[in-house]
Short mmCIF file of C-alpha atoms in Angstrom, two decimals:
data_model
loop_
_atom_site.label_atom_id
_atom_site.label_comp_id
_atom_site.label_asym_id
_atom_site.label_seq_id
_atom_site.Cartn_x
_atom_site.Cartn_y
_atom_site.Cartn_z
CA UNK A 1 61.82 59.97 77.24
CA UNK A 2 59.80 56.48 77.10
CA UNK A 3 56.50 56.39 77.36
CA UNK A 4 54.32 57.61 81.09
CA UNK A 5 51.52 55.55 81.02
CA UNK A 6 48.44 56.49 83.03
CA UNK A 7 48.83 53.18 85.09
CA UNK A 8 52.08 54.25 86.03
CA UNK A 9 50.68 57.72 87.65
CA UNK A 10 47.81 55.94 89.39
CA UNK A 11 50.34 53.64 91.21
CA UNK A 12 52.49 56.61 91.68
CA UNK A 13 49.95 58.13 93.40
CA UNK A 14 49.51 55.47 95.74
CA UNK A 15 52.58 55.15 97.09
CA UNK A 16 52.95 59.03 97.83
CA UNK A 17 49.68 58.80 99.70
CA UNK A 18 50.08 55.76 101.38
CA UNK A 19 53.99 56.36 101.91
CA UNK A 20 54.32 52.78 101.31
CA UNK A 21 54.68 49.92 98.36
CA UNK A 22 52.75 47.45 100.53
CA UNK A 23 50.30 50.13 100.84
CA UNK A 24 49.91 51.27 97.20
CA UNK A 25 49.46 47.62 96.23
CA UNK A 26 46.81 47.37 98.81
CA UNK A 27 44.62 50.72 97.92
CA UNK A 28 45.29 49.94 93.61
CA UNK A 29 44.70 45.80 94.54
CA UNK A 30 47.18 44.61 92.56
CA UNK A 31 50.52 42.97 93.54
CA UNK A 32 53.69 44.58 95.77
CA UNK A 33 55.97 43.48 92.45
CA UNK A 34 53.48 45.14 89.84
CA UNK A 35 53.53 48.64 91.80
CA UNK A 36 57.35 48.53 92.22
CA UNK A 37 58.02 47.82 88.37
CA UNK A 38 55.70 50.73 87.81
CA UNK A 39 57.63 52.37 90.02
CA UNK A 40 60.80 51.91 88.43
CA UNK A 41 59.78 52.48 84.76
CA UNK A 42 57.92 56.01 85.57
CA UNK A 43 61.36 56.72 86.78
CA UNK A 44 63.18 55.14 84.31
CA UNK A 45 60.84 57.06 81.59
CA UNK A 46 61.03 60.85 83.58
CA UNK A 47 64.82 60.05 84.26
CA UNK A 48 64.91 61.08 88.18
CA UNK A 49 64.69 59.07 91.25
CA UNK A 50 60.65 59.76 92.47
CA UNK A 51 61.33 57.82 95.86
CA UNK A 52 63.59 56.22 98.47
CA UNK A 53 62.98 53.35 99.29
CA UNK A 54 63.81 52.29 103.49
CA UNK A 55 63.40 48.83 104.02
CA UNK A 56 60.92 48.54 107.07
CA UNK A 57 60.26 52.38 106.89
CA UNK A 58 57.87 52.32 103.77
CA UNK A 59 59.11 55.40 101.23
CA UNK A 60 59.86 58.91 100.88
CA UNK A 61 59.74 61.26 98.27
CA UNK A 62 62.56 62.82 96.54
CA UNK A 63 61.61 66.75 95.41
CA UNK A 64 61.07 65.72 92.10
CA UNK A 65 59.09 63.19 93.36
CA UNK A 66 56.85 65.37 95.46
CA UNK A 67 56.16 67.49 91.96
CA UNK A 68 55.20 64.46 89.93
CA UNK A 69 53.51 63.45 92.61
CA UNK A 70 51.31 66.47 93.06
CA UNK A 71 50.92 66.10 88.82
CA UNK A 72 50.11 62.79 89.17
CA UNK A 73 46.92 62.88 91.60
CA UNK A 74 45.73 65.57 89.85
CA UNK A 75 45.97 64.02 86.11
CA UNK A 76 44.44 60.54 87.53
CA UNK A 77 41.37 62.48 89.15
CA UNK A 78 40.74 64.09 85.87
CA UNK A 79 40.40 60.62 84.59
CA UNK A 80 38.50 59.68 87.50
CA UNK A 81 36.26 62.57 86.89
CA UNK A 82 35.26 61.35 83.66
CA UNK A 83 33.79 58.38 84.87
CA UNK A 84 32.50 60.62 87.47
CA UNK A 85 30.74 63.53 84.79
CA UNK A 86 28.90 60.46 83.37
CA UNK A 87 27.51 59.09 86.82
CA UNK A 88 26.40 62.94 87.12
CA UNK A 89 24.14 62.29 84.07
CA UNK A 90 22.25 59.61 86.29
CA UNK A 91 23.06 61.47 89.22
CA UNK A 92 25.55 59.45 90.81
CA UNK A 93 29.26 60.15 92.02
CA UNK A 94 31.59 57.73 92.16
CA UNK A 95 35.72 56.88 92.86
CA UNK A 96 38.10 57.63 95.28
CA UNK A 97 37.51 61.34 97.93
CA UNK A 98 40.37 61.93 100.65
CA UNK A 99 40.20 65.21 102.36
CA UNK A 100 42.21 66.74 105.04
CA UNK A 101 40.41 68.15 108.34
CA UNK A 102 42.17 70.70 111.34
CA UNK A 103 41.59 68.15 114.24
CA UNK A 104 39.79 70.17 115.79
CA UNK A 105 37.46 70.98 113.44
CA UNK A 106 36.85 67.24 113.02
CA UNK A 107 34.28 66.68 115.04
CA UNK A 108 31.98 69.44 113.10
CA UNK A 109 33.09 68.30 109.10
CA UNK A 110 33.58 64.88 109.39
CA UNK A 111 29.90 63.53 110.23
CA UNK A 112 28.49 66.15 107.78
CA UNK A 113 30.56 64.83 104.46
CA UNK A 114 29.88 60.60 105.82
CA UNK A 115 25.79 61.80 106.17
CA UNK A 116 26.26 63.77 102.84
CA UNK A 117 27.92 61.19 100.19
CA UNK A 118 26.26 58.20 101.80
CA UNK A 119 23.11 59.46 101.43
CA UNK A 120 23.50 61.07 98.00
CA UNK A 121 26.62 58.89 96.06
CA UNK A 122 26.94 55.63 98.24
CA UNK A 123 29.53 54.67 95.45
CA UNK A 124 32.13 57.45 96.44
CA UNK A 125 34.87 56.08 98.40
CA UNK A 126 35.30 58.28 100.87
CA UNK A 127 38.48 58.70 103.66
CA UNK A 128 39.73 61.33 106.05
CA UNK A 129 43.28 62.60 107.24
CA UNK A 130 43.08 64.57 110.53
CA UNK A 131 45.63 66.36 111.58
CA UNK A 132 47.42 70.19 111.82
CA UNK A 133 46.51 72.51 109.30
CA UNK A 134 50.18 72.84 107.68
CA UNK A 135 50.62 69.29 107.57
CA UNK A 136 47.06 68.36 105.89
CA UNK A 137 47.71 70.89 103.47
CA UNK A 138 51.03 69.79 102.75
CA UNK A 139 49.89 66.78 102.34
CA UNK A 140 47.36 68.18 99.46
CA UNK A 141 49.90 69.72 97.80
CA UNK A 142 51.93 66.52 97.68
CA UNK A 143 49.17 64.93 95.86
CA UNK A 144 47.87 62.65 98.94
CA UNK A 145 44.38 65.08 99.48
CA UNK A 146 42.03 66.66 97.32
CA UNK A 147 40.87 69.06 100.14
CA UNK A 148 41.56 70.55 103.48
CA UNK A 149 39.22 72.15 106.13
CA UNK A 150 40.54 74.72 108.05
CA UNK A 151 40.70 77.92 110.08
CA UNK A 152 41.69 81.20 107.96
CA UNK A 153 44.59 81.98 109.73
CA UNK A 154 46.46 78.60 109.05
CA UNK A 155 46.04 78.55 104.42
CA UNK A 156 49.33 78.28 103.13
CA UNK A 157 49.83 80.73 100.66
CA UNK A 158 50.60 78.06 97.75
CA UNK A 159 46.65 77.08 98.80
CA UNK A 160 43.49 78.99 97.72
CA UNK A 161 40.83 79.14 100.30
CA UNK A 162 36.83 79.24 99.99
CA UNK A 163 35.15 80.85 102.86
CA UNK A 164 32.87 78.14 104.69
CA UNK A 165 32.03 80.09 107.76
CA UNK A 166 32.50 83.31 109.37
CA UNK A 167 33.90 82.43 112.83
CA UNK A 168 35.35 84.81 115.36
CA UNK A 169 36.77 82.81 118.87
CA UNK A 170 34.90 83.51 122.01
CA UNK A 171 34.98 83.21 125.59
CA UNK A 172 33.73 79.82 126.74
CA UNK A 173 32.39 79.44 130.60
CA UNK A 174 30.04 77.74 132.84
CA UNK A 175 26.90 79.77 133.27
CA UNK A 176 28.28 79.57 137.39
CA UNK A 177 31.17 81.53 136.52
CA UNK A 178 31.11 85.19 137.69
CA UNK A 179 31.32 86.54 134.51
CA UNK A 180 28.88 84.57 132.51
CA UNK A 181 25.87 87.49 132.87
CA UNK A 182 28.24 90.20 130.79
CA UNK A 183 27.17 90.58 127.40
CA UNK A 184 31.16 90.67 126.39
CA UNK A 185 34.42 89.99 128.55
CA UNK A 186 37.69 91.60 127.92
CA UNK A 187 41.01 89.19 127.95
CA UNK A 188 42.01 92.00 131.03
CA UNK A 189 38.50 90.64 132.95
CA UNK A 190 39.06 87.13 132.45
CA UNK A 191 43.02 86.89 133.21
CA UNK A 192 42.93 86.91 136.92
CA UNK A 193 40.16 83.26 136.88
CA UNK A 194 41.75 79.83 135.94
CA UNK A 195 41.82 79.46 132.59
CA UNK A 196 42.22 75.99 130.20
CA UNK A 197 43.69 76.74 126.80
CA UNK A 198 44.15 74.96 123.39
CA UNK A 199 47.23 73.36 123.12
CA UNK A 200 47.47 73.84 119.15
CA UNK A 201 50.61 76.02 118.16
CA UNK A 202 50.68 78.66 116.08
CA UNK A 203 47.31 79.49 118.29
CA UNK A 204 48.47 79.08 121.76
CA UNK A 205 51.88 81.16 121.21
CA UNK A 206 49.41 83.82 119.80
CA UNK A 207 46.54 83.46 122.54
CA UNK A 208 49.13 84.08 125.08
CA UNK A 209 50.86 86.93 122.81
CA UNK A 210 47.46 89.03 123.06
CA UNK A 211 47.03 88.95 126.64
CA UNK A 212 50.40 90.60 127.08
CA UNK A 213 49.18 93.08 124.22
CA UNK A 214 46.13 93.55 126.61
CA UNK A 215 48.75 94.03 129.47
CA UNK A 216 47.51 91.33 131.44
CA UNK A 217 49.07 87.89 132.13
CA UNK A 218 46.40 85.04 131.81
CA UNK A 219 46.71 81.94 134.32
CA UNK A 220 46.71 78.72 132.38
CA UNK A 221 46.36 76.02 134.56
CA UNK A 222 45.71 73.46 132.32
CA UNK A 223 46.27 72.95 128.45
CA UNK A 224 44.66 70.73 125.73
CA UNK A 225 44.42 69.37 122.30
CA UNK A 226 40.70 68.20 123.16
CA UNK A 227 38.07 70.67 122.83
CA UNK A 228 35.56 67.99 124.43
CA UNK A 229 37.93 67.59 127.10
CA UNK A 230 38.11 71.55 127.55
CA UNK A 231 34.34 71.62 127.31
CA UNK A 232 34.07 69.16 130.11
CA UNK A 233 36.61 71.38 132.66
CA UNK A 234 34.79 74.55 131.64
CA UNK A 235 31.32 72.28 132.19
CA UNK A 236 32.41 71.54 135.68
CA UNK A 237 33.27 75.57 136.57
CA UNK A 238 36.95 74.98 136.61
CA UNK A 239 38.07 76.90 134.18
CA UNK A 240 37.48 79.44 131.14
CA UNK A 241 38.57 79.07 127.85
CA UNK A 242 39.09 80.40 124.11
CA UNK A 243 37.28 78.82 121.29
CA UNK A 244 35.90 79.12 118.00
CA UNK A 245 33.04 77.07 117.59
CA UNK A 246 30.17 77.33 120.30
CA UNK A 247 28.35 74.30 121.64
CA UNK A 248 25.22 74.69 123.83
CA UNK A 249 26.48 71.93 126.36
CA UNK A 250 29.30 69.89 127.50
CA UNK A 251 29.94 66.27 126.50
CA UNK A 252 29.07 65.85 129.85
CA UNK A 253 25.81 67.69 129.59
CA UNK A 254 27.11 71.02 131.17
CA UNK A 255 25.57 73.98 130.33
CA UNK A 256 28.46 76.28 128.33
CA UNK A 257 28.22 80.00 127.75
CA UNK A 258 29.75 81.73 125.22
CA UNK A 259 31.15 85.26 125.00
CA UNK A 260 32.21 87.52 122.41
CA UNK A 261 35.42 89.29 123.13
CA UNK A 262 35.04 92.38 123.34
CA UNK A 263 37.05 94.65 120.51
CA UNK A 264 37.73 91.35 118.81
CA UNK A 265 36.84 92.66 115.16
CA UNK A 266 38.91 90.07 113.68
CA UNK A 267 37.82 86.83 111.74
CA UNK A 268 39.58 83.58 111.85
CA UNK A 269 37.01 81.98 109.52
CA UNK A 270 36.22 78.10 108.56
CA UNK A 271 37.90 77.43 104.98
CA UNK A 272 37.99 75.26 102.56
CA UNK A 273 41.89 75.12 101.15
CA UNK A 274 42.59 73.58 97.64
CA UNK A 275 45.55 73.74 95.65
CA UNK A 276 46.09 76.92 93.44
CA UNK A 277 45.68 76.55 90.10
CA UNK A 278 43.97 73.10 90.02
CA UNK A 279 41.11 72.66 88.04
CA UNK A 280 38.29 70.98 90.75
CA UNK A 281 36.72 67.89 90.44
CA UNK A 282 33.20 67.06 90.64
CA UNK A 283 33.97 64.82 93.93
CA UNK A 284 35.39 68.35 95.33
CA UNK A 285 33.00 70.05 94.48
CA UNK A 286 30.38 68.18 95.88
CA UNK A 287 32.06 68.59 99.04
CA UNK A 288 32.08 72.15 99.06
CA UNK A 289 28.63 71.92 98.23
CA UNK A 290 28.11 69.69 101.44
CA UNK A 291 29.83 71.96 103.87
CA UNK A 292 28.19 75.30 102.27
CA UNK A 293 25.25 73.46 102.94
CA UNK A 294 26.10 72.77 106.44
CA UNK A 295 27.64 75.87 107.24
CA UNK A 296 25.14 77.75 105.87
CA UNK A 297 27.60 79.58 103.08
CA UNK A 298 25.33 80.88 100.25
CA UNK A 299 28.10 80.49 98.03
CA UNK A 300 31.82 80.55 97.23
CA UNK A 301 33.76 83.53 98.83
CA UNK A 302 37.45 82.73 97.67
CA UNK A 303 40.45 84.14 99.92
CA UNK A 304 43.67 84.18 98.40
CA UNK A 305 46.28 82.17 100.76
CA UNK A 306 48.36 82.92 103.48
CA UNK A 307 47.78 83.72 107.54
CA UNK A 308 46.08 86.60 108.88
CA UNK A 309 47.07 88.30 111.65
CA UNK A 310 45.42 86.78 114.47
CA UNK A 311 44.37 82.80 115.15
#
């Protein structure tokens, strides 16, 4: 086998996290021609196609590509984290952080990490992928993310997962609604009123799956990928819905009220999902350290991967 040089795997990298040559050239600033011949000797020197090329589609990895790829992120952050071990010493991070984020949980992660490595390591470069929790993490494991935030009941079981919060979903309503006094509401009390549900599969197909366990039929009038946009129908008194993360007010400036269910006794808690059996990096781990802050985790609870039974 010729020789892999550590060039090579950096541009490597690039293209399976950019999906593209133009790309790859772009994030490592060098030149289309000078990622493609790196291209072609790592697989010249591993003897396996890594990609397929498309003209006008960008590039797709082959299964052995998706394995090197994985190898490859993961053996040029180690190098990165050297540089980034030495910045410690003058406390300062530095290089390149991509992490993956459940959509929905978005709007609670993302401004957290941009306050939290601006502040503290201006020099980190830092980027986002939203998106579903399968694909983000698949995405990780492909080498393209270093990190994934998401619910409990979405880790894939090739993923170990670090508790970030203890969440349990809840009955969201305007403080108008009938039911808003009770301390708890049953799925059987709130199935007869209009209700506006997450449009997020495997969730939805499992939200709906209780109610017939409850023996009740709910009536969804209206479904969503938004939760501001659910908050705002639920603002107005139109509907109820199922959440996991309360909010005092609308982004309209309704009042919302939320509910525990009651005999809901199971978690679907905020993780943090990393590849098994990587070593972290300090960039990683300051983000864990961010959203433990944030969260309020006093420390690392680790979960082995795989769903639970309930979203």
């Amino acid at each position: 086998m010729s020789e892999v040089t550590l060039r090579q795997l950096e541009y490597f990298a690039a293209v399976a996290e950019t999906q593209s040559i133009t790309g790859a050239a772009r994030r490592c600033h060098v030149s289309q021609a000078a990622v493609s011949l790196a291209l072609s000797q790592l697989e010249q020197a591993l003897g396996v196609s890594l990609a397929i090329r498309r003209r006008g589609k960008g590039v797709s990895l082959t299964p052995e590509g998706q394995v090197v790829a994985t190898r490859a992120r993961q053996m040029t952050d180690q190098v990165a984290d050297l540089a980034a071990v030495l910045d410690q010493v003058h406390g300062q991070l530095s290089g390149r952080l991509v992490i993956g984020v459940f959509r929905t949980l978005a709007m609670h992660a993302v401004p957290v990490l941009v306050d939290w490595f601006t502040t503290r390591h201006p020099q980190v470069e830092l980027d986002f992928v939203e998106g579903s929790g399968p694909d983000i993490q698949e995405a990780m494991l492909a080498g393209r993310l270093q990190l994934c935030v998401v619910y409990e009941a979405q880790v894939l079981p090739d993923c170990t997962a670090e508790l970030l919060m203890e969440t349990r979903r809840q009955a969201v309503l305007s403080p108008e609604h009938p039911l808003a006094g009770q301390r708890t509401v049953s799925l059987a009390e709130l199935a007869p009123f209009p209700a506006i549900l997450m449009d997020e599969e495997p969730a939805l197909q499992r939200t709906i799956a209780e109610y017939a366990r409850a023996g009740v039929e709910p009536d969804v009038r209206w479904r969503s990928a938004s939760v501001q946009a659910i908050h705002n129908v639920v603002g107005r008194n139109l509907a109820y819905s199922l959440l996991m993360q309360p909010s005092p007010v609308s982004p309209e400036g309704q009042p919302l009220t939320f509910l525990p269910l009651a005999g809901n006794s199971s978690t679907n808690s905020v993780m943090a999902a990393l590849p098994a059996g990587v070593t972290r990096s300090a960039l990683v781990e300051e983000s864990l350290a961010a959203l433990r802050a944030h969260w309020g985790t006093a420390g690392p609870l680790t979960r082995p991967g795989g769903p639970p039974t309930v979203e």
